[in-house]
């Protein structure tokens, strides 16, 4: 399936069809490639360190994995050194930015992809530029970091689109090294996006894959992401200096306490582990549990939030996915 065919392919993922159609509408030409990259998460940083030993001391602390939810990028190469980018998530904004020379001012949502592509251009890859259309369907508030999967997807897509017009696309190892050097971020999450295997965790240094076994011996582990619903501009980590609104510290503290209490309730209801998916506490907690305890764990977490007069949390099923791949 080519990028040009994707918008018309009835059997394709609807999000990919929408992205390809949006690209064609925005740039008046079809995309040459469409790439999909998984969100990623860290494992093993306990969300309830004072609870039972099951929440901490795991042998896979610090390991990373790819989640079965994706960011998507449609791309077509250019030859004038300009990056044009748009996003399904920000339909009223677009940007036209140079890849060499003085950097342009990118919208917040495009800043990391832009930095990634300038790093590639500086290394001699894809200097001709590109037209990009992005889609990150899960908001940052869900708790899964979006920056690393998005910049990896953009780098893979643009390098692939230019591969037939000059030097071949750099290897994934080379891309990882370029991104690690040029764009501040979580190197472990990037490696998970680029090198993950379905059903496996990836070692912190990227050297080893290890299957994540279900606690009840089932073929696949059952993972749930429990996410607090908080007002815009708040953060559940009261120590986070980036919280924007005056009410953010109080709302954030309430969110952190609510998540911790819900994690304890989930552990009491049969979850085996509870940990933060990122490098620090956030809006979401990952729960590992036997599949037959899913309903009980969900109900216990929701009830815990209600007892604190907090909005009912989101509960999202997570699977361990494979690395980024080309879809068209």
CSV table of C-alpha atoms in Angstrom, one decimal:
chain,number,residue,atom,x,y,z
A,1,UNK,CA,0.0,0.0,0.0
A,2,UNK,CA,1.5,3.4,-1.0
A,3,UNK,CA,0.9,6.7,0.7
A,4,UNK,CA,-1.0,7.9,-2.4
A,5,UNK,CA,-3.4,5.0,-2.2
A,6,UNK,CA,-4.0,5.1,1.5
A,7,UNK,CA,-6.8,7.7,1.6
A,8,UNK,CA,-8.9,5.6,-0.8
A,9,UNK,CA,-8.2,2.1,0.7
A,10,UNK,CA,-11.4,1.0,2.4
A,11,UNK,CA,-9.5,-1.6,4.5
A,12,UNK,CA,-6.9,0.9,5.9
A,13,UNK,CA,-7.0,2.2,9.4
A,14,UNK,CA,-9.5,5.1,9.5
A,15,UNK,CA,-7.0,7.4,11.2
A,16,UNK,CA,-4.4,6.7,8.5
A,17,UNK,CA,-7.0,7.4,5.8
A,18,UNK,CA,-7.9,10.6,7.4
A,19,UNK,CA,-4.3,11.7,7.7
A,20,UNK,CA,-3.6,10.9,4.0
A,21,UNK,CA,-6.7,12.8,3.0
A,22,UNK,CA,-5.7,15.7,5.1
A,23,UNK,CA,-2.3,15.8,3.6
A,24,UNK,CA,-3.7,15.8,0.1
A,25,UNK,CA,-6.1,18.5,1.0
A,26,UNK,CA,-3.5,20.7,2.6
A,27,UNK,CA,-0.7,20.3,0.0
A,28,UNK,CA,-2.6,19.5,-3.2
A,29,UNK,CA,-0.6,16.3,-3.7
A,30,UNK,CA,-0.7,12.9,-2.2
A,31,UNK,CA,1.9,11.8,0.4
A,32,UNK,CA,4.7,9.6,-0.7
A,33,UNK,CA,5.0,7.8,2.6
A,34,UNK,CA,3.0,7.3,5.8
A,35,UNK,CA,4.7,6.2,9.0
A,36,UNK,CA,3.3,5.1,12.3
A,37,UNK,CA,5.2,5.2,15.6
A,38,UNK,CA,4.1,3.8,19.0
A,39,UNK,CA,3.8,5.9,22.1
A,40,UNK,CA,6.3,4.5,24.6
A,41,UNK,CA,6.5,4.2,28.4
A,42,UNK,CA,8.9,3.3,31.2
A,43,UNK,CA,8.4,0.4,33.5
A,44,UNK,CA,9.2,-0.1,37.2
A,45,UNK,CA,9.1,3.3,38.9
A,46,UNK,CA,6.6,2.6,41.6
A,47,UNK,CA,3.6,4.9,41.9
A,48,UNK,CA,2.9,3.7,45.5
A,49,UNK,CA,6.4,3.2,47.1
A,50,UNK,CA,5.0,2.8,50.6
A,51,UNK,CA,2.6,0.0,49.6
A,52,UNK,CA,3.2,-3.7,49.3
A,53,UNK,CA,6.5,-5.0,47.8
A,54,UNK,CA,4.7,-5.9,44.6
A,55,UNK,CA,4.8,-2.2,43.5
A,56,UNK,CA,8.6,-1.8,43.7
A,57,UNK,CA,11.9,-3.7,43.4
A,58,UNK,CA,10.9,-5.1,40.0
A,59,UNK,CA,13.7,-6.7,38.0
A,60,UNK,CA,12.6,-4.5,35.0
A,61,UNK,CA,12.8,-1.1,36.7
A,62,UNK,CA,13.9,1.5,34.1
A,63,UNK,CA,13.1,-0.7,31.1
A,64,UNK,CA,11.0,0.7,28.4
A,65,UNK,CA,8.3,-0.6,26.0
A,66,UNK,CA,6.1,0.6,23.1
A,67,UNK,CA,2.4,1.0,23.7
A,68,UNK,CA,-0.2,-0.1,21.2
A,69,UNK,CA,-1.3,3.5,20.5
A,70,UNK,CA,0.3,5.5,17.7
A,71,UNK,CA,1.3,8.8,16.3
A,72,UNK,CA,1.2,9.0,12.5
A,73,UNK,CA,3.1,11.1,9.9
A,74,UNK,CA,2.4,11.6,6.2
A,75,UNK,CA,5.2,13.0,4.1
A,76,UNK,CA,6.3,14.0,0.7
A,77,UNK,CA,9.9,15.3,-0.1
A,78,UNK,CA,10.8,18.8,-1.3
A,79,UNK,CA,13.9,20.1,-2.9
A,80,UNK,CA,14.0,23.7,-1.7
A,81,UNK,CA,15.2,23.2,1.9
A,82,UNK,CA,11.9,24.1,3.4
A,83,UNK,CA,9.8,22.2,5.9
A,84,UNK,CA,6.0,22.7,5.7
A,85,UNK,CA,4.1,21.1,8.5
A,86,UNK,CA,0.5,20.8,9.6
A,87,UNK,CA,-1.4,18.8,12.1
A,88,UNK,CA,-4.8,17.2,12.4
A,89,UNK,CA,-4.6,18.1,16.1
A,90,UNK,CA,-4.1,21.8,15.4
A,91,UNK,CA,-6.0,22.5,12.2
A,92,UNK,CA,-5.9,26.3,12.5
A,93,UNK,CA,-2.0,26.3,12.6
A,94,UNK,CA,0.6,25.6,10.0
A,95,UNK,CA,4.3,26.4,9.6
A,96,UNK,CA,6.9,26.9,6.9
A,97,UNK,CA,10.4,26.6,8.2
A,98,UNK,CA,14.0,26.5,6.9
A,99,UNK,CA,16.0,23.4,7.6
A,100,UNK,CA,19.4,25.1,7.2
A,101,UNK,CA,20.6,28.5,8.3
A,102,UNK,CA,18.9,30.5,11.1
A,103,UNK,CA,16.0,28.5,12.6
A,104,UNK,CA,12.5,29.7,12.2
A,105,UNK,CA,9.9,30.0,14.9
A,106,UNK,CA,7.9,26.8,15.1
A,107,UNK,CA,4.5,26.4,16.8
A,108,UNK,CA,4.9,24.5,20.1
A,109,UNK,CA,3.5,21.3,18.6
A,110,UNK,CA,6.0,21.4,15.8
A,111,UNK,CA,9.1,22.5,17.8
A,112,UNK,CA,10.4,19.0,18.5
A,113,UNK,CA,9.9,17.5,15.0
A,114,UNK,CA,11.5,20.7,13.6
A,115,UNK,CA,14.5,20.3,15.8
A,116,UNK,CA,14.8,16.6,14.8
A,117,UNK,CA,14.7,17.4,11.1
A,118,UNK,CA,17.3,20.2,11.4
A,119,UNK,CA,19.6,17.7,13.1
A,120,UNK,CA,19.1,15.3,10.2
A,121,UNK,CA,19.8,18.1,7.7
A,122,UNK,CA,22.9,19.1,9.6
A,123,UNK,CA,24.1,15.5,9.2
A,124,UNK,CA,23.5,15.6,5.5
A,125,UNK,CA,20.2,13.8,5.4
A,126,UNK,CA,16.9,15.1,3.8
A,127,UNK,CA,18.3,18.7,3.4
A,128,UNK,CA,15.7,19.2,0.6
A,129,UNK,CA,12.9,19.6,3.0
A,130,UNK,CA,9.5,18.0,3.2
A,131,UNK,CA,5.8,18.5,3.5
A,132,UNK,CA,4.5,16.9,6.7
A,133,UNK,CA,1.1,16.2,8.1
A,134,UNK,CA,1.0,14.9,11.7
A,135,UNK,CA,-1.6,13.2,14.0
A,136,UNK,CA,-1.1,12.4,17.7
A,137,UNK,CA,-4.5,11.1,18.8
A,138,UNK,CA,-3.7,10.7,22.5
A,139,UNK,CA,-3.3,14.1,24.3
A,140,UNK,CA,-0.3,14.6,26.6
A,141,UNK,CA,-2.8,14.6,29.5
A,142,UNK,CA,-3.4,10.9,29.1
A,143,UNK,CA,0.1,10.3,30.6
A,144,UNK,CA,2.0,8.8,27.7
A,145,UNK,CA,4.8,11.0,26.5
A,146,UNK,CA,4.2,12.2,22.9
A,147,UNK,CA,7.4,14.1,22.0
A,148,UNK,CA,9.7,11.1,21.5
A,149,UNK,CA,7.4,9.0,19.3
A,150,UNK,CA,6.5,12.1,17.2
A,151,UNK,CA,10.1,13.1,16.6
A,152,UNK,CA,11.1,9.5,15.7
A,153,UNK,CA,8.1,9.1,13.3
A,154,UNK,CA,9.0,12.4,11.6
A,155,UNK,CA,12.7,11.5,11.3
A,156,UNK,CA,11.9,8.0,9.9
A,157,UNK,CA,9.3,9.3,7.5
A,158,UNK,CA,11.4,12.2,6.0
A,159,UNK,CA,14.6,10.1,5.8
A,160,UNK,CA,12.6,7.4,4.0
A,161,UNK,CA,11.0,9.9,1.6
A,162,UNK,CA,14.4,11.2,0.6
A,163,UNK,CA,16.1,7.9,0.4
A,164,UNK,CA,15.6,7.6,-3.4
A,165,UNK,CA,16.9,11.1,-4.1
A,166,UNK,CA,20.4,10.9,-2.7
A,167,UNK,CA,22.2,9.0,0.1
A,168,UNK,CA,20.2,6.2,1.5
A,169,UNK,CA,18.2,6.6,4.7
A,170,UNK,CA,20.3,6.4,7.8
A,171,UNK,CA,20.0,3.3,10.0
A,172,UNK,CA,17.8,3.5,13.1
A,173,UNK,CA,20.9,3.4,15.2
A,174,UNK,CA,22.2,6.4,13.4
A,175,UNK,CA,18.8,8.2,13.8
A,176,UNK,CA,18.8,7.4,17.5
A,177,UNK,CA,22.3,8.9,17.9
A,178,UNK,CA,21.4,12.0,16.0
A,179,UNK,CA,18.2,12.6,18.0
A,180,UNK,CA,19.9,11.9,21.3
A,181,UNK,CA,22.6,14.5,20.5
A,182,UNK,CA,20.4,17.2,19.1
A,183,UNK,CA,17.0,17.0,20.8
A,184,UNK,CA,16.7,16.9,24.6
A,185,UNK,CA,14.4,14.0,25.6
A,186,UNK,CA,14.2,10.5,27.0
A,187,UNK,CA,16.7,8.3,25.1
A,188,UNK,CA,15.1,5.2,26.5
A,189,UNK,CA,11.7,6.1,25.1
A,190,UNK,CA,13.2,6.8,21.7
A,191,UNK,CA,14.9,3.4,21.7
A,192,UNK,CA,11.6,1.8,22.5
A,193,UNK,CA,9.9,3.6,19.6
A,194,UNK,CA,12.7,2.6,17.2
A,195,UNK,CA,13.5,-1.0,18.4
A,196,UNK,CA,10.7,-2.4,20.5
A,197,UNK,CA,9.3,-5.9,19.9
A,198,UNK,CA,5.7,-6.8,20.5
A,199,UNK,CA,5.1,-8.2,24.0
A,200,UNK,CA,8.6,-7.3,25.1
A,201,UNK,CA,10.3,-4.7,27.3
A,202,UNK,CA,13.6,-3.1,26.2
A,203,UNK,CA,16.6,-2.7,28.5
A,204,UNK,CA,17.6,0.8,29.5
A,205,UNK,CA,20.6,0.7,27.2
A,206,UNK,CA,18.7,-0.9,24.3
A,207,UNK,CA,20.8,-4.1,24.3
A,208,UNK,CA,18.2,-6.7,25.4
A,209,UNK,CA,14.5,-7.5,24.9
A,210,UNK,CA,12.6,-9.3,27.6
A,211,UNK,CA,9.0,-10.6,27.5
A,212,UNK,CA,6.6,-9.2,30.0
A,213,UNK,CA,4.7,-12.1,31.4
A,214,UNK,CA,1.2,-12.0,32.6
A,215,UNK,CA,0.9,-12.4,36.4
A,216,UNK,CA,-1.7,-15.1,36.0
A,217,UNK,CA,0.2,-17.1,33.3
A,218,UNK,CA,-2.1,-15.8,30.5
A,219,UNK,CA,-0.5,-15.5,27.0
A,220,UNK,CA,-0.6,-11.6,27.1
A,221,UNK,CA,-0.2,-9.3,30.1
A,222,UNK,CA,-3.1,-7.1,31.0
A,223,UNK,CA,-2.0,-3.5,31.3
A,224,UNK,CA,-4.3,-0.6,32.1
A,225,UNK,CA,-3.4,3.1,32.1
A,226,UNK,CA,-5.3,5.0,34.8
A,227,UNK,CA,-5.4,8.8,34.0
A,228,UNK,CA,-6.7,11.6,36.3
A,229,UNK,CA,-9.0,14.1,34.7
A,230,UNK,CA,-7.7,17.5,35.8
A,231,UNK,CA,-8.5,21.1,34.8
A,232,UNK,CA,-6.4,22.5,31.9
A,233,UNK,CA,-3.1,24.0,33.0
A,234,UNK,CA,-2.7,21.8,36.1
A,235,UNK,CA,-0.2,19.1,36.7
A,236,UNK,CA,-0.5,16.3,39.3
A,237,UNK,CA,3.1,16.7,40.3
A,238,UNK,CA,3.1,19.5,42.9
A,239,UNK,CA,6.9,19.8,42.5
A,240,UNK,CA,6.7,20.6,38.8
A,241,UNK,CA,7.7,24.3,38.2
A,242,UNK,CA,6.0,24.4,34.8
A,243,UNK,CA,2.5,24.4,36.3
A,244,UNK,CA,0.8,27.4,34.7
A,245,UNK,CA,-2.4,28.4,36.5
A,246,UNK,CA,-2.4,29.8,40.1
A,247,UNK,CA,-4.7,27.0,41.1
A,248,UNK,CA,-2.4,24.4,39.6
A,249,UNK,CA,-0.5,23.5,42.8
A,250,UNK,CA,-3.7,22.7,44.7
A,251,UNK,CA,-5.3,20.9,41.8
A,252,UNK,CA,-2.1,19.0,41.1
A,253,UNK,CA,-1.7,17.9,44.7
A,254,UNK,CA,-5.3,16.7,44.7
A,255,UNK,CA,-4.6,14.8,41.4
A,256,UNK,CA,-1.5,13.2,42.8
A,257,UNK,CA,-3.2,12.1,46.0
A,258,UNK,CA,-6.1,10.8,44.0
A,259,UNK,CA,-3.9,8.8,41.7
A,260,UNK,CA,-1.9,7.3,44.6
A,261,UNK,CA,-5.1,6.4,46.4
A,262,UNK,CA,-6.6,4.8,43.3
A,263,UNK,CA,-3.4,2.9,42.7
A,264,UNK,CA,-3.6,1.5,46.2
A,265,UNK,CA,-7.2,0.6,45.7
A,266,UNK,CA,-6.3,-1.1,42.4
A,267,UNK,CA,-3.6,-3.1,44.2
A,268,UNK,CA,-6.1,-4.2,46.9
A,269,UNK,CA,-8.5,-5.3,44.1
A,270,UNK,CA,-5.9,-7.6,42.4
A,271,UNK,CA,-3.4,-5.5,40.4
A,272,UNK,CA,0.1,-6.7,40.9
A,273,UNK,CA,2.1,-3.5,40.1
A,274,UNK,CA,1.5,0.2,39.8
A,275,UNK,CA,4.1,2.6,38.3
A,276,UNK,CA,4.5,5.9,36.5
A,277,UNK,CA,4.9,5.6,32.7
A,278,UNK,CA,7.3,8.5,32.5
A,279,UNK,CA,10.4,9.6,34.2
A,280,UNK,CA,8.5,11.5,37.0
A,281,UNK,CA,4.9,11.3,38.4
A,282,UNK,CA,2.3,12.4,35.9
A,283,UNK,CA,-1.4,12.2,35.2
A,284,UNK,CA,-1.4,8.5,34.6
A,285,UNK,CA,-0.5,5.3,36.4
A,286,UNK,CA,0.2,2.0,34.7
A,287,UNK,CA,-1.3,-1.1,36.3
A,288,UNK,CA,-0.3,-4.7,35.6
A,289,UNK,CA,-3.0,-7.2,36.6
A,290,UNK,CA,-4.4,-10.6,35.8
A,291,UNK,CA,-7.0,-10.4,33.1
A,292,UNK,CA,-9.8,-11.8,35.2
A,293,UNK,CA,-9.3,-8.9,37.7
A,294,UNK,CA,-9.8,-6.2,35.1
A,295,UNK,CA,-13.4,-5.3,36.0
A,296,UNK,CA,-12.7,-5.3,39.7
A,297,UNK,CA,-9.6,-3.2,39.4
A,298,UNK,CA,-11.3,-0.7,37.2
A,299,UNK,CA,-14.3,-0.4,39.6
A,300,UNK,CA,-12.0,0.0,42.6
A,301,UNK,CA,-10.0,2.8,41.0
A,302,UNK,CA,-13.2,4.7,39.9
A,303,UNK,CA,-14.7,4.3,43.3
A,304,UNK,CA,-11.5,5.7,44.9
A,305,UNK,CA,-11.7,8.8,42.8
A,306,UNK,CA,-15.4,9.3,43.6
A,307,UNK,CA,-14.8,9.1,47.3
A,308,UNK,CA,-12.4,12.1,46.9
A,309,UNK,CA,-15.0,14.0,44.8
A,310,UNK,CA,-12.6,13.9,41.8
A,311,UNK,CA,-13.8,13.3,38.2
A,312,UNK,CA,-14.0,9.7,37.1
A,313,UNK,CA,-10.6,8.8,35.6
A,314,UNK,CA,-9.9,7.6,32.1
A,315,UNK,CA,-9.0,3.9,31.9
A,316,UNK,CA,-7.1,2.9,28.7
A,317,UNK,CA,-6.0,-0.6,27.7
A,318,UNK,CA,-2.3,-0.9,26.8
A,319,UNK,CA,-0.6,-3.6,24.8
A,320,UNK,CA,3.1,-4.0,24.2
A,321,UNK,CA,3.6,-3.1,20.6
A,322,UNK,CA,6.4,-3.4,18.0
A,323,UNK,CA,8.6,-0.5,16.8
A,324,UNK,CA,7.7,2.2,14.3
A,325,UNK,CA,6.9,1.0,10.8
A,326,UNK,CA,5.9,2.3,7.4
A,327,UNK,CA,2.2,2.0,6.6
A,328,UNK,CA,2.1,3.3,3.1
